[in-house]
Coordinates of C-alpha atoms and ligand atoms in Angstrom, one line a residue:
L3 CA 58.6 14.7 24.8
S4 CA 55.8 12.9 26.6
A5 CA 54.0 16.3 26.9
L6 CA 54.2 16.7 23.2
R7 CA 52.9 13.2 22.6
L8 CA 50.0 13.9 25.0
K9 CA 49.2 17.1 23.1
L10 CA 49.3 15.2 19.7
E11 CA 47.0 12.5 21.2
Q12 CA 44.6 15.1 22.5
A13 CA 44.6 16.9 19.1
H14 CA 44.0 13.6 17.4
H15 CA 41.2 12.8 19.8
L16 CA 39.7 16.2 19.3
E17 CA 39.8 15.7 15.5
E18 CA 37.9 12.4 15.9
V19 CA 35.3 14.0 18.1
M20 CA 34.8 16.7 15.5
K21 CA 34.5 14.1 12.7
A22 CA 32.0 12.1 14.8
E23 CA 29.9 15.3 15.4
D24 CA 30.1 16.0 11.7
L25 CA 28.9 12.4 10.9
D26 CA 26.1 12.7 13.4
K27 CA 24.9 15.8 11.5
K28 CA 25.1 13.9 8.2
I29 CA 23.2 10.9 9.7
E30 CA 20.4 13.2 10.9
Q31 CA 20.2 15.0 7.6
A32 CA 20.1 11.8 5.6
G33 CA 17.2 10.6 7.8
L34 CA 19.1 7.4 8.7
S35 CA 16.8 5.9 11.4
R36 CA 18.1 3.7 14.1
Y37 CA 16.7 0.8 12.1
G38 CA 18.2 2.0 8.8
H39 CA 21.6 2.3 10.6
K40 CA 21.3 -1.3 11.9
R41 CA 20.4 -2.6 8.4
A42 CA 23.4 -0.8 6.9
L43 CA 25.7 -2.3 9.5
D44 CA 24.1 -5.7 9.1
V45 CA 24.9 -5.7 5.3
L46 CA 28.4 -4.4 5.9
N47 CA 29.1 -7.0 8.6
R48 CA 27.8 -9.8 6.5
A49 CA 30.2 -9.0 3.6
R50 CA 33.0 -11.6 3.3
R51 CA 34.6 -10.7 0.0
P52 CA 35.3 -7.5 -1.8
E53 CA 32.6 -8.6 -4.3
D54 CA 29.9 -8.5 -1.5
L55 CA 30.7 -4.9 -0.9
K56 CA 30.8 -4.0 -4.6
R57 CA 27.3 -5.3 -4.9
L58 CA 26.2 -2.8 -2.2
L59 CA 28.5 0.2 -3.1
G60 CA 29.0 -0.2 -6.8
D61 CA 31.9 -0.5 -9.1
K62 CA 33.5 2.8 -7.9
L63 CA 34.7 0.8 -4.9
N64 CA 38.3 -0.2 -5.6
R65 CA 39.8 -3.4 -4.2
K66 CA 42.0 -1.7 -1.7
D67 CA 39.1 0.2 -0.1
A68 CA 37.0 -2.9 0.0
Q69 CA 39.7 -4.9 1.7
N70 CA 40.2 -2.0 4.2
I71 CA 36.5 -2.1 5.1
L72 CA 36.6 -5.9 5.5
M73 CA 39.7 -5.6 7.7
A74 CA 38.3 -2.7 9.7
C75 CA 35.1 -4.8 10.3
K76 CA 37.2 -7.6 11.7
K77 CA 39.2 -5.3 14.0
C78 CA 35.9 -4.1 15.5
G79 CA 35.4 -7.5 17.1
P80 CA 33.2 -10.5 16.6
Y81 CA 30.1 -8.4 15.9
G82 CA 31.8 -6.2 13.4
F83 CA 30.8 -2.5 13.1
R84 CA 28.4 -1.4 15.8
H85 CA 28.2 2.3 14.7
L86 CA 29.2 4.2 11.6
H87 CA 31.5 6.2 13.9
E88 CA 33.9 3.3 13.7
F89 CA 34.5 4.2 10.1
I90 CA 36.2 7.4 11.2
K91 CA 39.0 5.5 13.1
F92 CA 39.8 3.5 10.0
E93 CA 39.9 6.4 7.6
I94 CA 37.3 4.9 5.3
P95 CA 36.8 7.5 2.4
D96 CA 34.0 10.0 2.9
W97 CA 32.2 9.1 -0.4
I98 CA 31.6 5.6 1.0
I99 CA 30.0 7.0 4.1
D100 CA 27.9 9.4 2.1
L101 CA 26.8 6.5 -0.2
I102 CA 25.8 4.4 2.8
L103 CA 23.8 7.3 4.2
R104 CA 22.0 7.7 0.8
L105 CA 21.3 3.9 0.5
F106 CA 19.9 3.5 4.0
G107 CA 18.5 7.0 4.6
R108 CA 15.0 8.2 3.9
G109 CA 15.9 9.3 0.4
S110 CA 15.9 5.6 -0.7
R111 CA 13.9 3.9 2.1
G112 CA 11.3 6.5 3.0
E113 CA 10.4 7.1 6.6
W114 CA 7.6 6.0 9.0
T115 CA 6.5 8.4 11.7
S116 CA 3.8 7.9 14.3
P117 CA 2.2 11.1 15.3
Y118 CA -0.8 9.9 17.5
E119 CA -3.3 7.2 18.2
T120 CA -6.9 6.6 17.4
V121 CA -8.9 7.4 20.6
M122 CA -12.5 8.3 21.2
D123 CA -13.5 11.6 22.9
N124 CA -13.9 9.8 26.2
G125 CA -10.2 8.8 25.9
V126 CA -11.0 5.1 25.2
A127 CA -8.8 3.5 22.5
Y128 CA -10.5 3.0 19.2
H129 CA -9.6 -0.3 17.5
V130 CA -9.6 0.0 13.7
A131 CA -10.2 -2.8 11.1
H132 CA -11.6 -0.9 8.1
A133 CA -10.3 2.3 6.4
S134 CA -11.8 4.3 3.5
V135 CA -10.3 7.5 2.0
L136 CA -13.2 9.9 1.4
K137 CA -13.5 12.6 -1.2
N138 CA -12.9 15.3 1.3
G139 CA -9.6 13.9 2.3
W140 CA -10.8 12.5 5.6
V141 CA -10.6 8.8 6.4
L142 CA -13.5 6.8 7.6
F143 CA -12.5 4.1 10.1
M144 CA -14.8 1.3 11.2
P145 CA -14.1 -0.7 14.3
E146 CA -12.4 -3.9 15.1
S147 CA -14.9 -4.7 17.8
S148 CA -18.6 -5.0 18.5
T149 CA -19.2 -1.3 18.7
K150 CA -21.3 0.6 16.1
T151 CA -19.3 3.8 16.4
T152 CA -17.5 4.8 13.2
L153 CA -14.7 7.3 13.4
L154 CA -13.6 10.1 11.0
W155 CA -10.0 11.2 10.8
N156 CA -8.6 14.3 9.2
A157 CA -5.6 12.9 7.4
A158 CA -4.4 16.3 6.5
N159 CA -3.6 17.2 10.1
E160 CA -0.4 15.4 10.9
S161 CA 0.6 17.4 13.9
N162 CA -2.6 17.2 16.0
A163 CA -5.1 14.3 16.2
E164 CA -8.4 15.5 14.7
F165 CA -11.3 13.0 14.9
E166 CA -15.0 13.2 14.5
W167 CA -17.5 10.7 15.9
M168 CA -20.7 9.9 14.0
I169 CA -23.8 11.5 15.6
N170 CA -26.0 9.1 13.6
E171 CA -24.7 5.6 13.7
P172 CA -25.9 2.7 11.6
D173 CA -28.1 0.4 13.7
E174 CA -25.9 -2.6 12.8
K175 CA -22.3 -3.5 13.6
L176 CA -20.2 -2.9 10.5
F177 CA -17.2 -4.9 11.8
C178 CA -16.4 -7.5 9.1
A179 CA -18.5 -5.8 6.4
G180 CA -17.3 -5.4 2.8
H181 CA -17.2 -2.0 1.1
A182 CA -16.5 -0.1 -2.1
F183 CA -17.2 3.4 -3.4
L184 CA -20.3 4.3 -5.4
S185 CA -19.9 6.4 -8.5
D186 CA -20.5 9.7 -6.6
G187 CA -18.0 9.0 -3.7
R188 CA -20.5 7.7 -1.2
L189 CA -19.4 4.4 0.4
L190 CA -21.5 1.2 0.2
V191 CA -21.0 -1.1 3.2
C192 CA -22.4 -4.6 3.0
G193 CA -23.0 -7.2 5.6
G194 CA -20.6 -8.0 8.5
G195 CA -22.4 -7.8 11.8
G196 CA -19.6 -8.3 14.2
G197 CA -17.2 -11.0 15.2
G198 CA -18.9 -14.2 14.0
P199 CA -19.8 -15.9 10.7
S200 CA -23.5 -15.8 11.1
G201 CA -23.5 -12.5 9.1
V202 CA -26.2 -10.0 8.4
D203 CA -28.1 -9.1 5.2
R204 CA -28.1 -5.3 6.0
A205 CA -26.2 -2.8 3.9
Y206 CA -25.6 0.9 4.5
I207 CA -24.3 3.9 2.7
F208 CA -22.0 6.6 4.2
N209 CA -22.3 10.0 2.6
P210 CA -19.3 12.3 3.2
D211 CA -21.5 15.3 2.3
G212 CA -23.0 15.7 5.7
N213 CA -21.4 12.6 7.3
S214 CA -24.6 10.5 7.4
W215 CA -25.3 6.8 7.4
T216 CA -28.5 5.5 5.8
A217 CA -29.7 2.0 5.1
T218 CA -30.0 0.9 1.5
G219 CA -33.4 0.7 -0.1
T220 CA -33.5 -3.1 0.2
N221 CA -31.5 -5.5 2.2
M222 CA -29.1 -7.9 0.5
T223 CA -30.7 -11.1 -0.7
R224 CA -28.4 -13.1 1.6
A225 CA -26.6 -12.6 4.9
R226 CA -22.9 -12.1 4.3
W227 CA -20.0 -11.9 6.8
Y228 CA -16.6 -11.1 5.2
P229 CA -18.0 -10.4 1.7
T230 CA -16.1 -8.7 -1.1
V231 CA -17.7 -5.7 -2.8
V232 CA -16.6 -4.5 -6.3
S233 CA -17.7 -1.4 -8.3
L234 CA -18.4 -2.5 -11.9
A235 CA -17.6 -0.7 -15.1
D236 CA -20.9 1.2 -15.8
G237 CA -20.8 3.2 -12.5
R238 CA -24.2 2.0 -11.5
K239 CA -23.7 -1.6 -10.4
I240 CA -21.8 -3.1 -7.5
L241 CA -21.0 -6.8 -7.2
V242 CA -21.2 -8.4 -3.8
A243 CA -19.6 -11.9 -3.5
S244 CA -18.9 -14.5 -0.9
G245 CA -19.4 -13.9 2.9
A246 CA -20.5 -16.5 5.4
P247 CA -22.9 -18.2 5.8
E248 CA -23.7 -17.8 2.1
T249 CA -21.5 -20.1 0.0
G250 CA -22.1 -19.5 -3.7
T251 CA -24.3 -16.7 -4.9
V252 CA -23.3 -13.3 -5.9
E253 CA -25.6 -10.3 -6.0
I254 CA -25.7 -6.9 -7.6
Y255 CA -26.5 -3.6 -6.0
D256 CA -27.9 -1.1 -8.4
E257 CA -27.1 2.4 -7.1
V258 CA -29.8 4.1 -9.2
D259 CA -32.6 1.8 -8.1
D260 CA -31.0 1.4 -4.6
R261 CA -31.7 -2.3 -4.5
F262 CA -30.0 -5.7 -4.4
D263 CA -30.8 -8.6 -6.8
V264 CA -29.2 -12.0 -6.8
V265 CA -27.3 -12.9 -10.0
T266 CA -28.9 -15.7 -11.9
G267 CA -27.6 -18.1 -14.6
P268 CA -26.3 -21.7 -14.9
D269 CA -22.8 -20.6 -13.8
A270 CA -23.8 -17.6 -11.7
S271 CA -22.7 -19.1 -8.4
R272 CA -19.2 -20.0 -7.3
S273 CA -18.0 -20.9 -3.9
F274 CA -14.6 -19.4 -2.8
P275 CA -12.0 -21.1 -0.7
Q276 CA -11.6 -17.6 0.8
L277 CA -13.9 -15.2 2.5
Y278 CA -13.1 -11.7 1.4
P279 CA -12.0 -13.2 -1.9
G280 CA -9.5 -11.0 -3.8
L281 CA -11.6 -9.6 -6.7
H282 CA -10.7 -6.8 -9.1
L283 CA -12.5 -5.1 -12.0
L284 CA -10.5 -5.6 -15.2
P285 CA -10.6 -3.0 -18.1
G286 CA -12.8 -5.3 -20.1
G287 CA -15.4 -5.3 -17.4
E288 CA -14.7 -8.8 -16.0
V289 CA -14.1 -9.3 -12.3
Y290 CA -11.0 -11.4 -11.7
Y291 CA -10.4 -13.7 -8.7
T292 CA -6.8 -13.6 -7.5
R293 CA -7.0 -16.4 -4.9
T294 CA -6.1 -14.0 -2.0
G295 CA -8.6 -13.6 0.8
F296 CA -9.3 -14.8 4.2
A297 CA -9.8 -18.5 5.0
S298 CA -11.2 -19.5 8.3
A299 CA -14.9 -20.2 8.0
G300 CA -16.1 -23.5 6.7
P301 CA -14.8 -27.1 7.1
G302 CA -11.3 -28.3 6.6
P303 CA -8.0 -27.3 8.3
G304 CA -7.9 -23.5 8.4
G305 CA -10.7 -23.0 6.0
N306 CA -12.8 -24.5 3.2
Y307 CA -10.2 -24.6 0.5
D308 CA -11.4 -25.7 -2.9
S309 CA -9.5 -28.4 -4.7
L310 CA -9.6 -26.6 -8.0
N311 CA -6.7 -24.2 -7.3
T312 CA -7.9 -22.1 -10.2
N313 CA -8.3 -18.5 -10.8
A314 CA -11.6 -17.4 -12.4
Y315 CA -13.5 -14.4 -13.7
F316 CA -17.0 -13.2 -13.5
R317 CA -18.9 -11.3 -16.2
L318 CA -22.4 -10.0 -16.5
T319 CA -24.5 -11.5 -19.3
G320 CA -27.6 -9.5 -18.6
P321 CA -28.8 -6.9 -16.1
T322 CA -28.8 -9.4 -13.2
E323 CA -27.5 -12.4 -15.1
G324 CA -23.9 -13.5 -15.1
E325 CA -21.4 -16.3 -15.1
W326 CA -18.1 -17.4 -13.6
V327 CA -15.5 -18.8 -15.9
E328 CA -12.6 -20.9 -14.5
I329 CA -9.1 -20.4 -15.8
E330 CA -7.3 -23.6 -16.5
D331 CA -3.6 -22.7 -16.0
E332 CA -2.6 -22.0 -12.5
M333 CA -0.4 -19.9 -10.3
E334 CA 2.9 -21.2 -8.9
H335 CA 1.6 -20.9 -5.4
P336 CA -2.2 -21.0 -5.7
Y337 CA -2.9 -21.0 -2.0
R338 CA -2.7 -17.3 -1.1
A339 CA -5.1 -16.9 1.9
R340 CA -4.2 -13.8 3.8
G341 CA -2.2 -12.4 1.0
M342 CA -3.2 -9.2 -0.8
S343 CA -3.6 -8.4 -4.5
V344 CA -3.4 -5.2 -6.5
L345 CA -3.9 -4.2 -10.1
L346 CA -1.0 -2.6 -12.1
F347 CA -2.0 -0.7 -15.2
D348 CA 0.3 0.7 -17.9
D349 CA -0.3 2.7 -21.1
K350 CA 2.0 0.3 -23.0
P351 CA 2.1 -3.5 -22.9
P352 CA 1.7 -5.2 -20.6
L353 CA -1.4 -3.2 -20.1
T354 CA -3.0 -5.0 -17.2
R355 CA -1.3 -7.0 -14.5
V356 CA -2.2 -8.2 -11.0
L357 CA 0.4 -8.4 -8.3
I358 CA -0.2 -11.0 -5.6
V359 CA 1.8 -10.6 -2.4
G360 CA 2.3 -13.1 0.4
G361 CA -0.4 -15.3 1.8
G362 CA -0.5 -19.0 2.4
S363 CA 2.5 -20.6 4.0
P364 CA 6.2 -21.0 3.0
P365 CA 7.3 -21.8 0.4
G366 CA 5.1 -19.2 -1.2
S367 CA 4.2 -16.7 1.5
E368 CA 7.6 -14.9 1.2
T369 CA 7.0 -14.3 -2.5
S370 CA 4.9 -12.3 -4.9
E371 CA 3.5 -13.4 -8.2
L372 CA 2.7 -11.2 -11.2
S373 CA 0.1 -12.3 -13.7
N374 CA -0.4 -10.6 -17.0
L375 CA -4.1 -10.1 -17.6
S376 CA -3.8 -8.1 -20.8
T377 CA -5.6 -11.0 -22.5
I378 CA -8.3 -13.1 -20.9
N379 CA -5.9 -16.0 -20.9
P380 CA -3.6 -14.8 -18.2
E381 CA 0.1 -15.5 -18.3
F382 CA 1.3 -16.5 -14.8
G383 CA 4.8 -15.4 -13.9
H384 CA 7.2 -17.1 -11.6
A385 CA 7.2 -16.2 -7.9
T386 CA 9.7 -13.6 -6.8
N387 CA 10.9 -13.1 -3.2
V388 CA 9.6 -9.9 -1.6
A389 CA 12.3 -7.9 0.1
G390 CA 12.7 -9.0 3.7
N391 CA 12.5 -12.6 2.6
E392 CA 9.9 -13.4 5.3
G393 CA 6.5 -15.1 4.9
R394 CA 3.9 -12.4 5.0
N395 CA 0.3 -13.1 6.2
N396 CA -2.4 -10.4 6.6
V397 CA -0.1 -8.2 4.6
N398 CA -1.0 -4.7 3.3
V399 CA -0.2 -3.5 -0.2
V400 CA -0.7 0.1 -1.3
M401 CA -0.3 1.4 -4.8
L402 CA 1.6 4.7 -4.9
P403 CA 0.9 7.4 -7.5
N404 CA 4.3 6.6 -9.2
G405 CA 3.1 3.1 -9.9
E406 CA 5.2 1.4 -7.3
A407 CA 3.5 -1.0 -4.8
L408 CA 4.3 -0.6 -1.2
T409 CA 4.1 -3.8 1.0
I410 CA 3.6 -3.2 4.7
G411 CA 4.0 -5.8 7.5
G412 CA 2.4 -9.2 7.4
T413 CA 5.0 -10.5 9.8
V414 CA 4.9 -10.9 13.6
D415 CA 8.2 -9.0 13.9
P416 CA 7.8 -5.4 12.7
D417 CA 11.6 -5.4 12.2
V418 CA 11.1 -7.1 8.8
P419 CA 11.4 -4.1 6.4
C420 CA 8.6 -2.9 4.3
A421 CA 9.1 -3.5 0.6
L422 CA 8.7 -1.4 -2.6
F423 CA 7.9 -3.1 -6.0
D424 CA 9.0 -1.4 -9.2
P425 CA 6.6 -2.4 -11.9
D426 CA 9.2 -1.5 -14.7
S427 CA 12.2 -3.4 -13.4
L428 CA 10.0 -6.1 -11.7
T429 CA 12.3 -5.8 -8.6
W430 CA 11.6 -5.4 -4.9
R431 CA 13.7 -3.2 -2.6
E432 CA 13.6 -2.6 1.1
A433 CA 11.9 0.3 2.7
D434 CA 11.8 1.6 6.3
R435 CA 10.2 -0.6 8.9
V436 CA 6.9 0.1 10.6
G437 CA 6.8 0.8 14.3
Y438 CA 4.3 -1.8 15.3
R439 CA 3.1 -5.2 14.1
K440 CA 0.8 -5.0 11.1
Q441 CA -1.1 -8.2 10.6
Y442 CA -4.7 -9.4 11.2
H443 CA -7.1 -6.4 10.9
S444 CA -4.4 -4.0 10.1
V445 CA -5.1 -1.5 7.3
A446 CA -3.1 0.8 5.1
V447 CA -4.2 3.5 2.7
L448 CA -2.7 6.1 0.3
L449 CA -3.5 9.6 1.5
P450 CA -4.1 12.7 -0.7
S451 CA -0.7 14.0 0.6
G452 CA 1.1 11.2 -1.3
K453 CA 1.9 9.6 2.1
V454 CA 0.6 6.3 3.4
A455 CA -1.3 5.8 6.7
A456 CA -1.3 2.4 8.4
T457 CA -3.0 1.4 11.7
G458 CA -5.4 -1.2 13.1
G459 CA -5.5 -4.7 14.4
S460 CA -5.0 -3.6 18.0
N461 CA -7.8 -5.7 19.4
Y462 CA -7.2 -9.1 17.8
G463 CA -4.2 -8.7 15.5
G464 CA -1.4 -7.8 17.9
G465 CA -1.3 -4.3 16.3
S466 CA -1.4 -0.8 17.7
N467 CA -3.8 2.1 17.8
A468 CA -1.0 4.3 16.6
I469 CA -1.6 5.9 13.3
E470 CA 1.7 5.5 11.4
I471 CA 2.5 7.6 8.4
F472 CA 4.9 6.6 5.7
S473 CA 6.7 9.3 3.6
P474 CA 7.8 7.4 0.5
P475 CA 11.3 8.0 -0.9
Y476 CA 9.8 10.2 -3.6
L477 CA 9.2 12.9 -1.0
F478 CA 13.0 13.3 -0.4
T479 CA 16.1 14.0 -2.4
A480 CA 18.8 11.3 -2.5
L481 CA 20.4 13.1 0.4
G482 CA 17.3 12.9 2.5
V483 CA 16.2 16.5 2.3
P484 CA 12.4 17.1 1.6
A485 CA 12.0 17.3 -2.2
A486 CA 10.4 20.3 -3.9
R487 CA 6.9 19.2 -4.9
P488 CA 4.9 20.3 -7.9
Q489 CA 1.7 22.1 -7.1
I490 CA -1.8 22.1 -8.5
T491 CA -3.1 25.6 -8.4
A492 CA -6.4 25.0 -10.3
S493 CA -8.2 21.8 -11.3
P494 CA -11.9 21.1 -12.0
D495 CA -14.2 19.3 -9.6
T496 CA -15.5 17.0 -12.4
A497 CA -14.2 15.5 -15.7
Q498 CA -16.0 13.6 -18.4
L499 CA -14.5 10.3 -19.5
G500 CA -13.2 10.7 -23.1
H501 CA -12.9 14.5 -22.8
T502 CA -10.1 16.8 -21.8
F503 CA -9.8 19.0 -18.7
D504 CA -7.3 21.7 -17.7
V505 CA -5.0 21.7 -14.7
D506 CA -2.8 24.6 -13.7
S507 CA 0.6 24.2 -12.1
P508 CA 3.5 26.7 -11.8
Q509 CA 5.7 23.7 -12.4
A510 CA 3.8 22.6 -15.6
A511 CA 7.1 22.6 -17.6
D512 CA 8.5 19.9 -15.3
I513 CA 5.5 17.7 -15.2
D514 CA 6.2 14.2 -16.5
R515 CA 3.1 12.3 -15.4
V516 CA -0.6 13.0 -14.7
V517 CA -2.3 10.2 -12.8
L518 CA -5.6 9.3 -11.4
V519 CA -5.6 7.2 -8.3
R520 CA -8.9 5.7 -7.0
P521 CA -9.0 6.0 -3.2
M522 CA -8.8 2.8 -1.2
S523 CA -11.5 1.3 0.9
V524 CA -9.8 -1.6 2.7
T525 CA -10.3 -4.3 5.3
H526 CA -8.8 -7.7 5.9
Q527 CA -6.2 -7.3 3.1
T528 CA -9.1 -6.7 0.7
D529 CA -9.4 -3.6 -1.5
T530 CA -11.2 -3.6 -4.8
C531 CA -10.9 0.2 -5.4
Q532 CA -7.3 1.2 -5.7
R533 CA -6.0 1.7 -9.2
V534 CA -3.4 4.0 -10.7
I535 CA -4.1 5.3 -14.2
K536 CA -1.8 7.4 -16.3
L537 CA -3.4 10.1 -18.4
G538 CA -2.1 11.7 -21.6
F539 CA -1.6 15.5 -21.6
T540 CA -0.3 18.5 -23.5
R541 CA 1.2 21.6 -22.0
S542 CA 0.8 25.3 -22.7
G543 CA 2.4 27.8 -20.3
N544 CA 1.3 26.8 -16.8
T545 CA -1.7 24.8 -18.0
L546 CA -1.8 21.1 -18.7
T547 CA -4.6 19.9 -20.9
V548 CA -5.3 16.4 -19.7
Q549 CA -7.1 13.7 -21.6
A550 CA -9.5 11.8 -19.3
L551 CA -8.8 8.6 -21.3
S552 CA -9.6 8.1 -24.9
H553 CA -13.1 7.3 -26.3
H554 CA -11.7 3.9 -27.0
A555 CA -10.5 3.2 -23.5
P556 CA -12.3 0.1 -22.1
A557 CA -15.0 1.0 -19.6
G558 CA -13.5 -1.1 -16.8
L559 CA -10.2 0.8 -16.8
A560 CA -11.5 3.7 -14.8
P561 CA -15.0 3.2 -13.5
P562 CA -16.9 6.4 -12.9
G563 CA -16.2 7.7 -9.4
V564 CA -14.1 10.0 -7.3
Y565 CA -10.3 10.0 -8.0
M566 CA -7.2 11.6 -6.6
L567 CA -5.4 13.6 -9.3
F568 CA -1.6 13.8 -8.8
L569 CA 1.0 15.5 -10.9
L570 CA 4.5 14.0 -10.9
N571 CA 7.6 15.9 -11.9
G572 CA 10.6 14.4 -13.8
Q573 CA 12.1 13.2 -10.6
G574 CA 8.9 11.3 -9.8
V575 CA 7.9 13.7 -6.9
P576 CA 4.1 13.9 -6.7
S577 CA 2.0 16.9 -5.9
V578 CA -0.6 16.8 -3.1
A579 CA -3.7 15.4 -4.8
E580 CA -6.9 17.2 -5.7
F581 CA -10.1 15.2 -5.8
I582 CA -11.9 14.9 -9.1
Q583 CA -15.2 13.3 -10.0
L584 CA -14.9 11.2 -13.2
E585 CA -18.2 10.9 -14.9
G586 CA -19.1 8.3 -17.5
Ligands
CU5 CU1 -11.6 -10.4 11.0

């Protein structure tokens, strides 16, 4: 009899081992990272009542199963479940395990990987503080140190590190410069000069055709360290604002005349509490100040804050004349230093919104605020907690082609999850965590692959030289398998604003959205370039005829320049982007 019992026990044990192996396979297939696994167990272990579990697992969960899970959790000891394997012992239904794998796997949280580091050809680590996505798909990095070397990275090569070092370097340090793209995809880089607020008045242009640096025709009219640079609506003028030691003036770079001029007028100057003030070009052509930025220079604790607490906008009133207009109403948390702001556009109301994430101190830095800028009297919304519920400073926000905003880091502890904002439901949800701290001097950019690269801050910001790459949830099915992506088989190099252009795709019948995304050029949580713009289209066979905005579209919606063209299918899966030059 005891032999029989032993046999039964062995059989039972064998069955458990087989079930565990089966589960391990499922865990791997769902892309449940060690961290995702821990988050799943955290949520389960925190549940106290069946209702807590229903919130996670939905109404399909009946009371009996819920109570079984709560009981099983208790039986596992004071820490609750330590591995999903423990579910097997308690015969928790398969559908619950499968649902947990879907909720915490890469199909809903995406996945960070870290293929390699930024190193120079002599093997020395390269510390990044600036990143710009060029029209050839390479990324231009500028250093977080007093070296003049700029680094090019082939973002399309994820398996092997592929870098190029500039043969001709600018003769000034570009660390702490501000930058934005010109209308032909060249990059204008203004001021900086290294690690101190004395600043330089030099400006340079990087040309991705031939990878060359040249000085601008004239210097800036002022020295500027930590300035913000914004492309304006006409595709010819770039606004340069703030930057120490200059306090108030703004100036205009004219890309046709290749010169800088200071902007004049009774209200043409405005001092900002922040260096790198968060500025964005609105569809109407105004430049809006979001109150994000970097406060450290100037008097006062932590920076030269203004007492106004107002937002403001700038508009040109003549070729080199302009004015700042203060906005009376104010944000719930107007102190947003070291937060980041992004524009959200839609083709139905609300048409234009700005999302402000983190910055300042708690309460406030753990939240985001959404302001409706569809009229020039903004409506300020209430602050909403960003998933992770942690204060975020020096946080990165990247707009994805599906219109979601990805928040990365901003916390000392990289264990705090990244967060995805859905502009339709106005809700945040958790995403996979980054591998390394992403704070001061960290950068993140959307790549043509539809993935996001993050790195930087390794010298001063506690960061890492690792290039980390995020595959958003849209690149996977709900079960964590790579999703089939639509392809672009033909698209033009240029398109005229107000006119149509043709794009070929074998999946044309499934295409739900055609979007233009302006490539990012980011440093210090400041990017004025990124914008996601939906285009109308019609379909005939494998060809999409796309409307490059209507004649009536306001000029500031899509300033002339190089864009990434993405097709998205009905499941929201994007193609790899093709670059397209939008001409005014
Ligand atoms: Cu800095």
